[in-house]
CSV table of C-alpha atoms in Angstrom, one decimal:
chain,number,residue,atom,x,y,z
A,2,MET,CA,-20.1,-39.4,-11.8
A,3,ALA,CA,-16.7,-37.7,-11.5
A,4,ASP,CA,-16.4,-34.1,-10.3
A,5,SER,CA,-16.2,-31.4,-12.8
A,6,SER,CA,-13.5,-28.7,-12.3
A,7,PHE,CA,-11.7,-25.7,-13.6
A,8,ASP,CA,-8.6,-23.7,-12.6
A,9,ILE,CA,-8.4,-20.1,-11.7
A,10,VAL,CA,-5.1,-18.6,-12.8
A,11,SER,CA,-3.5,-15.2,-13.3
A,12,LYS,CA,-1.4,-15.5,-16.5
A,13,VAL,CA,-0.4,-13.1,-19.2
A,14,GLU,CA,0.6,-14.1,-22.7
A,15,ARG,CA,4.2,-12.8,-22.9
A,16,GLN,CA,4.0,-12.6,-26.8
A,17,GLU,CA,0.9,-10.3,-26.5
A,18,VAL,CA,2.7,-8.0,-24.1
A,19,ASP,CA,5.7,-7.9,-26.5
A,20,ASN,CA,3.4,-7.1,-29.4
A,21,ALA,CA,1.7,-4.3,-27.4
A,22,LEU,CA,5.2,-2.9,-26.5
A,23,ASN,CA,6.3,-3.0,-30.1
A,24,GLN,CA,3.1,-1.2,-31.3
A,25,ALA,CA,3.5,1.4,-28.6
A,26,ALA,CA,7.2,1.9,-29.6
A,27,LYS,CA,6.1,2.4,-33.2
A,28,GLU,CA,3.4,4.9,-32.3
A,29,ILE,CA,5.8,6.8,-30.0
A,30,SER,CA,8.4,7.1,-32.8
A,31,GLN,CA,5.8,8.4,-35.3
A,32,ARG,CA,3.6,10.7,-33.2
A,33,TYR,CA,4.3,14.5,-33.5
A,34,ASP,CA,3.9,15.3,-29.8
A,35,PHE,CA,6.7,12.8,-29.0
A,36,LYS,CA,9.3,14.3,-31.5
A,37,GLY,CA,12.4,15.7,-29.8
A,38,VAL,CA,11.5,14.6,-26.2
A,39,GLY,CA,13.6,11.4,-26.1
A,40,ALA,CA,10.5,9.3,-25.6
A,41,SER,CA,11.1,5.5,-25.7
A,42,ILE,CA,9.7,2.2,-24.4
A,43,SER,CA,11.6,-1.0,-24.3
A,44,TRP,CA,12.3,-4.2,-22.3
A,45,SER,CA,14.9,-3.9,-19.6
A,46,GLY,CA,15.4,-7.5,-18.4
A,47,ASP,CA,12.0,-8.6,-17.1
A,48,LYS,CA,10.8,-5.0,-16.7
A,49,ILE,CA,9.5,-2.5,-19.2
A,50,LEU,CA,11.4,0.8,-19.2
A,51,MET,CA,9.7,4.0,-20.4
A,52,GLU,CA,11.8,7.2,-20.8
A,53,ALA,CA,11.2,10.8,-21.8
A,54,ASN,CA,12.6,14.2,-20.9
A,55,SER,CA,9.5,15.4,-18.8
A,56,GLU,CA,7.2,13.8,-16.3
A,57,ASP,CA,4.1,14.5,-18.5
A,58,ARG,CA,5.7,12.9,-21.6
A,59,VAL,CA,6.7,9.7,-19.7
A,60,LYS,CA,3.2,9.4,-18.4
A,61,ALA,CA,1.9,9.8,-21.9
A,62,VAL,CA,4.2,7.0,-23.0
A,63,LEU,CA,2.7,4.8,-20.2
A,64,ASP,CA,-0.8,5.8,-21.4
A,65,VAL,CA,0.0,4.8,-25.0
A,66,PHE,CA,1.3,1.4,-23.8
A,67,GLN,CA,-1.8,0.8,-21.6
A,68,SER,CA,-4.1,1.5,-24.6
A,69,LYS,CA,-2.1,-1.1,-26.6
A,70,LEU,CA,-2.4,-3.6,-23.8
A,71,ILE,CA,-6.2,-3.1,-23.7
A,72,LYS,CA,-6.5,-3.5,-27.5
A,73,ARG,CA,-4.6,-6.8,-27.2
A,74,GLY,CA,-7.0,-8.1,-24.4
A,75,ILE,CA,-4.5,-7.9,-21.5
A,76,SER,CA,-6.0,-6.7,-18.2
A,77,LEU,CA,-4.3,-3.6,-16.8
A,78,LYS,CA,-4.5,-5.3,-13.4
A,79,ALA,CA,-1.5,-7.4,-14.6
A,80,LEU,CA,0.6,-4.2,-15.2
A,81,ASP,CA,2.4,-2.9,-12.2
A,82,ALA,CA,3.8,0.5,-13.2
A,83,GLY,CA,5.9,2.6,-10.8
A,84,GLU,CA,6.0,6.3,-10.3
A,85,PRO,CA,8.1,8.5,-12.7
A,86,GLN,CA,11.6,8.9,-11.4
A,87,LEU,CA,14.1,11.6,-12.3
A,88,SER,CA,17.3,10.0,-13.5
A,89,GLY,CA,19.8,12.6,-14.7
A,90,LYS,CA,17.9,14.7,-17.2
A,91,GLU,CA,15.4,11.9,-18.1
A,92,TYR,CA,12.3,10.7,-16.4
A,93,LYS,CA,11.8,7.0,-16.2
A,94,ILE,CA,9.0,4.6,-15.3
A,95,PHE,CA,9.7,0.9,-14.7
A,96,ALA,CA,6.7,-1.4,-15.1
A,97,SER,CA,6.4,-5.1,-14.6
A,98,ILE,CA,3.9,-7.7,-15.6
A,99,GLU,CA,2.4,-9.6,-12.6
A,100,GLU,CA,1.7,-13.2,-13.0
A,101,GLY,CA,0.4,-15.9,-10.6
A,102,ILE,CA,-2.0,-15.7,-7.7
A,103,SER,CA,-0.3,-15.1,-4.4
A,104,GLN,CA,-1.1,-17.4,-1.4
A,105,GLU,CA,-3.1,-14.7,0.4
A,106,ASN,CA,-5.1,-13.7,-2.8
A,107,ALA,CA,-5.8,-17.4,-3.5
A,108,LYS,CA,-7.1,-17.7,0.1
A,109,LYS,CA,-9.3,-14.6,-0.4
A,110,VAL,CA,-10.8,-16.1,-3.5
A,111,ALA,CA,-11.3,-19.5,-1.9
A,112,LYS,CA,-13.1,-17.8,1.1
A,113,ILE,CA,-15.4,-15.9,-1.3
A,114,ILE,CA,-16.3,-19.2,-3.0
A,115,ARG,CA,-16.9,-21.0,0.3
A,116,ASP,CA,-19.0,-18.1,1.8
A,117,GLU,CA,-21.0,-16.9,-1.3
A,118,GLY,CA,-20.8,-19.8,-3.8
A,119,PRO,CA,-23.1,-22.8,-4.1
A,120,LYS,CA,-22.9,-25.5,-1.5
A,121,GLY,CA,-20.8,-28.5,-2.4
A,122,VAL,CA,-18.2,-26.5,-4.3
A,123,LYS,CA,-14.6,-27.1,-3.2
A,124,ALA,CA,-11.6,-24.8,-3.8
A,125,GLN,CA,-8.0,-25.8,-3.2
A,126,VAL,CA,-4.9,-23.7,-3.6
A,127,GLN,CA,-2.3,-25.4,-5.9
A,128,GLY,CA,0.8,-23.3,-6.1
A,129,GLU,CA,0.0,-20.1,-8.0
A,130,GLU,CA,-3.5,-21.3,-9.1
A,131,LEU,CA,-6.7,-22.4,-7.6
A,132,ARG,CA,-8.6,-25.6,-8.5
A,133,VAL,CA,-12.4,-25.4,-8.1
A,134,SER,CA,-14.4,-28.6,-8.3
A,135,SER,CA,-18.0,-29.7,-7.9
A,136,LYS,CA,-20.4,-32.5,-8.9
A,137,SER,CA,-22.6,-30.0,-10.8
A,138,ARG,CA,-21.3,-28.0,-13.8
A,139,ASP,CA,-24.1,-25.5,-13.1
A,140,ASP,CA,-22.5,-24.8,-9.7
A,141,LEU,CA,-19.1,-24.2,-11.5
A,142,GLN,CA,-20.8,-21.8,-13.9
A,143,ALA,CA,-22.3,-19.9,-10.9
A,144,VAL,CA,-18.9,-19.7,-9.3
A,145,ILE,CA,-17.4,-18.2,-12.5
A,146,ALA,CA,-20.2,-15.7,-12.7
A,147,LEU,CA,-19.8,-14.8,-9.0
A,148,LEU,CA,-16.0,-14.2,-9.4
A,149,LYS,CA,-16.5,-12.2,-12.6
A,150,GLY,CA,-18.8,-9.9,-10.6
A,151,LYS,CA,-16.2,-9.2,-8.0
A,152,ASP,CA,-13.5,-6.6,-8.3
A,153,PHE,CA,-10.1,-8.0,-7.5
A,154,ASP,CA,-6.8,-6.1,-7.7
A,155,PHE,CA,-5.3,-8.9,-9.9
A,156,ALA,CA,-6.4,-10.4,-13.2
A,157,LEU,CA,-8.2,-13.8,-13.2
A,158,GLN,CA,-8.6,-16.3,-16.0
A,159,PHE,CA,-10.6,-19.5,-15.9
A,160,VAL,CA,-8.9,-22.5,-17.6
A,161,ASN,CA,-9.1,-26.3,-17.9
A,162,TYR,CA,-12.9,-26.4,-17.6
A,163,ARG,CA,-13.9,-30.1,-17.6
């Protein structure tokens, strides 16, 4: 019988991020506490730019955006937001969406699978994803449960389960 396998990836649906950003922009334009503070959120190339006239307001813009991401099912571990920076009279926060599993993070995950996972489960790094294979589907289910129980500083999704 052939090996069963699945891939561990760290991907974010760009359209869902765009929808969350548009919802946040709409809420910011309508909310009373954001009137007259120059609060805005928009794409700036690949990054997300949040602006307001005070540090507290720009952090509140970030908070609104984070709540919209959560409602859309996007892990906040994928959001890499910087610190508020003063630029002229405006405070700005640049945030980016992190995708892909770095080589060292993939090696950490593979080591956890080797050390704590069922015997006979193989994990190999393939670019920005990790392929996990085994003869037993139950072992693969156990690996998924093991990894969901761990707290990583990056988002994980399990795809191509066969």
